[in-house]
PDB file of C-alpha atoms in Angstrom:
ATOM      1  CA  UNK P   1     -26.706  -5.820   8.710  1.00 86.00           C
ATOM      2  CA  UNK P   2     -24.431  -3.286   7.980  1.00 92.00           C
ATOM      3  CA  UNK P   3     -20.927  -4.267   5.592  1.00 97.00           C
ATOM      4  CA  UNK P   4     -18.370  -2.026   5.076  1.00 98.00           C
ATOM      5  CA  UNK P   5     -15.670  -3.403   2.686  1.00 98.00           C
ATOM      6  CA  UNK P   6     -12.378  -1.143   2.446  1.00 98.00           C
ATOM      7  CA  UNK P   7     -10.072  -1.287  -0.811  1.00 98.00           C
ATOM      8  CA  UNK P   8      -7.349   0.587  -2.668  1.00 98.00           C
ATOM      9  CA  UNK P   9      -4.474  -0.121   0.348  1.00 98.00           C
ATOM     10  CA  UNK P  10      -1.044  -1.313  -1.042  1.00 98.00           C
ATOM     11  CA  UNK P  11       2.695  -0.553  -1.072  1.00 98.00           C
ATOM     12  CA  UNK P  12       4.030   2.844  -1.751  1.00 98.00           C
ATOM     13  CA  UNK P  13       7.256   4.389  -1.329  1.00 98.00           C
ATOM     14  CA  UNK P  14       7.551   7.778   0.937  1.00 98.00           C
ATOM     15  CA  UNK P  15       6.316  10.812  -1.166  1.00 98.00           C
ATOM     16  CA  UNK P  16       3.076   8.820  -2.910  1.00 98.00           C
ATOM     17  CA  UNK P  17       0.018   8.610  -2.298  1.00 98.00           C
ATOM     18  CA  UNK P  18      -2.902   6.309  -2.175  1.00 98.00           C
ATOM     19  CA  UNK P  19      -6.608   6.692  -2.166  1.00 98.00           C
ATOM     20  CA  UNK P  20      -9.410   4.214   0.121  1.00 98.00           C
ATOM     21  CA  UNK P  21     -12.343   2.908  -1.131  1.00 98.00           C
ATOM     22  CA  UNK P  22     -14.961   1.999   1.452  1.00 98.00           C
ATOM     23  CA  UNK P  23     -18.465   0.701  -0.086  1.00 98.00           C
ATOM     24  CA  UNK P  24     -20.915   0.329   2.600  1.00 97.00           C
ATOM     25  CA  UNK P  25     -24.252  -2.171   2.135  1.00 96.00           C
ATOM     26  CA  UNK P  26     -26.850  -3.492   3.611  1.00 95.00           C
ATOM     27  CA  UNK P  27     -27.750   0.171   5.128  1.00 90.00           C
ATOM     28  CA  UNK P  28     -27.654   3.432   3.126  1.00 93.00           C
ATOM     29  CA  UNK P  29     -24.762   5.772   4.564  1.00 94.00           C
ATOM     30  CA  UNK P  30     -26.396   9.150   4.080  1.00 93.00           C
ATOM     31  CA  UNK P  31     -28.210   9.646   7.878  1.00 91.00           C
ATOM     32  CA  UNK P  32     -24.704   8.331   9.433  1.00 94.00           C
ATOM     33  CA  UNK P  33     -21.059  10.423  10.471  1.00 96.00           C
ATOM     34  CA  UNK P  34     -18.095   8.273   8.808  1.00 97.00           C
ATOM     35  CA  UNK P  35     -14.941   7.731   9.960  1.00 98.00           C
ATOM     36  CA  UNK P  36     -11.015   6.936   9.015  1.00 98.00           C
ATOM     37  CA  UNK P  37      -8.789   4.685  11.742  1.00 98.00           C
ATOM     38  CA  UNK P  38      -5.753   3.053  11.619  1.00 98.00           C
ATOM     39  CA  UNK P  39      -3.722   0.486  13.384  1.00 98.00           C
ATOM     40  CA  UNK P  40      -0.270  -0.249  13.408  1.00 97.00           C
ATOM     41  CA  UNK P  41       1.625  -3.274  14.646  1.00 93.00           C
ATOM     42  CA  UNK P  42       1.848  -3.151  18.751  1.00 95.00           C
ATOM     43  CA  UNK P  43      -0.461  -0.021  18.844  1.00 97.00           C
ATOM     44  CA  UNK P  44      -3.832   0.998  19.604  1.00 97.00           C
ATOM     45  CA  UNK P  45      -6.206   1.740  16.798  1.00 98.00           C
ATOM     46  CA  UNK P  46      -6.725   5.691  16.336  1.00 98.00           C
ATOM     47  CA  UNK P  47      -8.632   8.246  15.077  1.00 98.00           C
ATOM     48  CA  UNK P  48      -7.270   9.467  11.061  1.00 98.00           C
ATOM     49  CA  UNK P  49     -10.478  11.407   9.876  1.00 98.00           C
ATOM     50  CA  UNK P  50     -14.189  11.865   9.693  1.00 97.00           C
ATOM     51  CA  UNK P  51     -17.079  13.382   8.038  1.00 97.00           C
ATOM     52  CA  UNK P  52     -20.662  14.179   8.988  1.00 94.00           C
ATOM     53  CA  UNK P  53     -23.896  13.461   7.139  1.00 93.00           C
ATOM     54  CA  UNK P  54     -23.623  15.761   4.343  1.00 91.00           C
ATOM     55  CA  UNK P  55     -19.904  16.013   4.138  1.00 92.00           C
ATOM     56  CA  UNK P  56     -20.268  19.920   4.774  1.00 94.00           C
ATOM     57  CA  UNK P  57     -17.816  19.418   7.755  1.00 95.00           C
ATOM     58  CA  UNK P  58     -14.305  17.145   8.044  1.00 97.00           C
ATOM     59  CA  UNK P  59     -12.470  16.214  10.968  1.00 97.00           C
ATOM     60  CA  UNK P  60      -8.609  15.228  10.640  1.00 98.00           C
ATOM     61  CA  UNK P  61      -5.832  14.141  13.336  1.00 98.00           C
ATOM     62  CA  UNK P  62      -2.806  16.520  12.905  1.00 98.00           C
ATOM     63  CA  UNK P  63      -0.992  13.903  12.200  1.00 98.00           C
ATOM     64  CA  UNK P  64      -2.819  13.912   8.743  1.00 98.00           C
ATOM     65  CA  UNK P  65      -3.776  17.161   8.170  1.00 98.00           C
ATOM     66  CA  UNK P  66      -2.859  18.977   5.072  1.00 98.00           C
ATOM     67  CA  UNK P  67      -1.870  15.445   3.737  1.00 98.00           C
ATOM     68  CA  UNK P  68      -5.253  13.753   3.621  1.00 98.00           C
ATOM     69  CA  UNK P  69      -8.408  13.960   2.846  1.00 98.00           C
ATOM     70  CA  UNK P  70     -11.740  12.513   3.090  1.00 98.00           C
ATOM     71  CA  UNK P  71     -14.960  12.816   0.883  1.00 98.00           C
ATOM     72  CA  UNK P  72     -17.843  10.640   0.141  1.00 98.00           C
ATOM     73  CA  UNK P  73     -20.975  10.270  -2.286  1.00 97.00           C
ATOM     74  CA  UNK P  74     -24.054   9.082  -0.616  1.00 96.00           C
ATOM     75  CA  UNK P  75     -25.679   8.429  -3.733  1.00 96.00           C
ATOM     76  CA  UNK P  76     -23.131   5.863  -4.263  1.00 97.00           C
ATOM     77  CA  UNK P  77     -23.165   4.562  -0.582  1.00 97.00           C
ATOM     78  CA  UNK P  78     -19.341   5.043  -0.595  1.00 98.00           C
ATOM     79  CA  UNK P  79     -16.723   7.014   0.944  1.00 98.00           C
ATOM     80  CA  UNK P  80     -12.965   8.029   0.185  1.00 98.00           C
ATOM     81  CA  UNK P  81      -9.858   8.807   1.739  1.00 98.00           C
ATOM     82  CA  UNK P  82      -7.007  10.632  -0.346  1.00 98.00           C
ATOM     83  CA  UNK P  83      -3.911  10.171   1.054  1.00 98.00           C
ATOM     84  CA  UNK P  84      -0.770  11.894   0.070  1.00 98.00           C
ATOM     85  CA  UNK P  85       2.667  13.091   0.837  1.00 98.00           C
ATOM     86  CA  UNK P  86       2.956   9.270   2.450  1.00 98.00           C
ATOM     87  CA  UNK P  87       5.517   9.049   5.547  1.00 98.00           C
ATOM     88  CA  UNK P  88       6.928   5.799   6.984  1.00 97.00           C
ATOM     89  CA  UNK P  89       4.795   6.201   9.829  1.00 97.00           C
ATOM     90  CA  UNK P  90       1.124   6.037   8.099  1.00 98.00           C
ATOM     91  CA  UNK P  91       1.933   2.393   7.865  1.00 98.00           C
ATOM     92  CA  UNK P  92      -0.840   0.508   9.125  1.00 98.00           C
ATOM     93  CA  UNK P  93      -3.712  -1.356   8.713  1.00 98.00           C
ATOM     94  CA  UNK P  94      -6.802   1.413   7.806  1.00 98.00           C
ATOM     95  CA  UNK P  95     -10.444   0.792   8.693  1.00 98.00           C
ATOM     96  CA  UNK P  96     -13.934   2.576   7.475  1.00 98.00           C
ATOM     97  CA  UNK P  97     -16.257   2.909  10.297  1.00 98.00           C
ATOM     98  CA  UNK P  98     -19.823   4.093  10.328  1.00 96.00           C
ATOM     99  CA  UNK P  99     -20.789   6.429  13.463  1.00 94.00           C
ATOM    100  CA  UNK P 100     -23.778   6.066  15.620  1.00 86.00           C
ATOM    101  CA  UNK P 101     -26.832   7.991  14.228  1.00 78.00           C
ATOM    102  CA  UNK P 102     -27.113  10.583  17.273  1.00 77.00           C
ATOM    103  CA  UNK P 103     -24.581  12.080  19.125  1.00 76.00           C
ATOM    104  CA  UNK P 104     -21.069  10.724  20.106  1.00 82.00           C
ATOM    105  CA  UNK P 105     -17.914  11.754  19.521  1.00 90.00           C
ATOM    106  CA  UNK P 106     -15.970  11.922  15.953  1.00 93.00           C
ATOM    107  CA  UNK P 107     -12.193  10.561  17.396  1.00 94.00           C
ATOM    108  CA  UNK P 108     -13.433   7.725  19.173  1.00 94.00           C
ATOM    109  CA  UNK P 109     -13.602   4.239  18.288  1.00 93.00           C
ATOM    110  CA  UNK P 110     -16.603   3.766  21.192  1.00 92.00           C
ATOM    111  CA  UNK P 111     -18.861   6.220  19.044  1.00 94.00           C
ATOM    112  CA  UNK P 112     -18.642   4.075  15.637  1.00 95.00           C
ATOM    113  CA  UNK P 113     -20.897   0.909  15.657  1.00 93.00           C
ATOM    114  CA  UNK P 114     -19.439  -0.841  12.285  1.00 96.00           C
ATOM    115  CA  UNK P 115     -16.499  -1.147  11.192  1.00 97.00           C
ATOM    116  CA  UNK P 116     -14.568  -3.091   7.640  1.00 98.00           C
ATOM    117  CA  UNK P 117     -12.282  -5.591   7.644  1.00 97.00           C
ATOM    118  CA  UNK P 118      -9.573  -3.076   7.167  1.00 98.00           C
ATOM    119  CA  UNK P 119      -6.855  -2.640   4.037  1.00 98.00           C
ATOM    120  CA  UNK P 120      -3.068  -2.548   4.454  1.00 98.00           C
ATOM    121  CA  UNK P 121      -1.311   0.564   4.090  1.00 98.00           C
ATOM    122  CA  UNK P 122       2.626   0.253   3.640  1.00 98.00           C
ATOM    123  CA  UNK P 123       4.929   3.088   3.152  1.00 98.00           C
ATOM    124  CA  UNK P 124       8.517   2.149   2.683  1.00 97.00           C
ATOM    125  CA  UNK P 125      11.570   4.828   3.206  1.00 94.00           C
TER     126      UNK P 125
END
């Protein structure tokens, strides 16, 4: 069994910045896509970034991008997400998610098949 365990959320005023931990056991990370969401009160959980296998290649919703960024170290089973410039609105509850092994699509909570208990993320004005 797969557990993801997400860390490093907190409170931050507008302009900071923050950096996720997610440390995955149980199942080494290396053969799998990982992803970024995030959930805020009253909304549907969506897509904040991704990377495949190797990390050669990132994924990143414009909402993010230019502001965030996410990297990871198989060798230590654990991935990161750098987040600065923090706006009001990237308040939310974030979640590491592990993507199915083949295939699937990197925006879509349907194409991840574990997920962490998710780390709150509150940017005040």
């Amino acid at each position: 069994q797969v557990q993801l365990v997400e860390s490093g959320g907190g409170l931050v005023q507008a302009g900071g910045s923050l950096r996720l931990s997610c440390a995955a056991s149980g199942r080494t990370i290396s053969g799998y896509r990982m992803g970024w969401f995030r959930q805020a009160p009253g909304k549907e959980r969506e897509f904040v970034t991704a990377i495949t296998r190797s990390g050669v290649n990132t994924y990143y919703a414009d909402s993010v991008k230019g502001r965030f960024t996410i990297s990871r170290d198989n060798a230590k089973n654990t991935v990161w997400l750098q987040m600065n410039s923090l706006k009001p609105e990237d308040t939310a509850v974030y979640y590491c998610a592990l993507g199915r092994i083949f295939g699937g699509s990197y925006d879509s909570t349907n194409d991840y098949d574990y997920w962490g208990q998710g780390t709150q993320v509150t940017v005040s004005s």
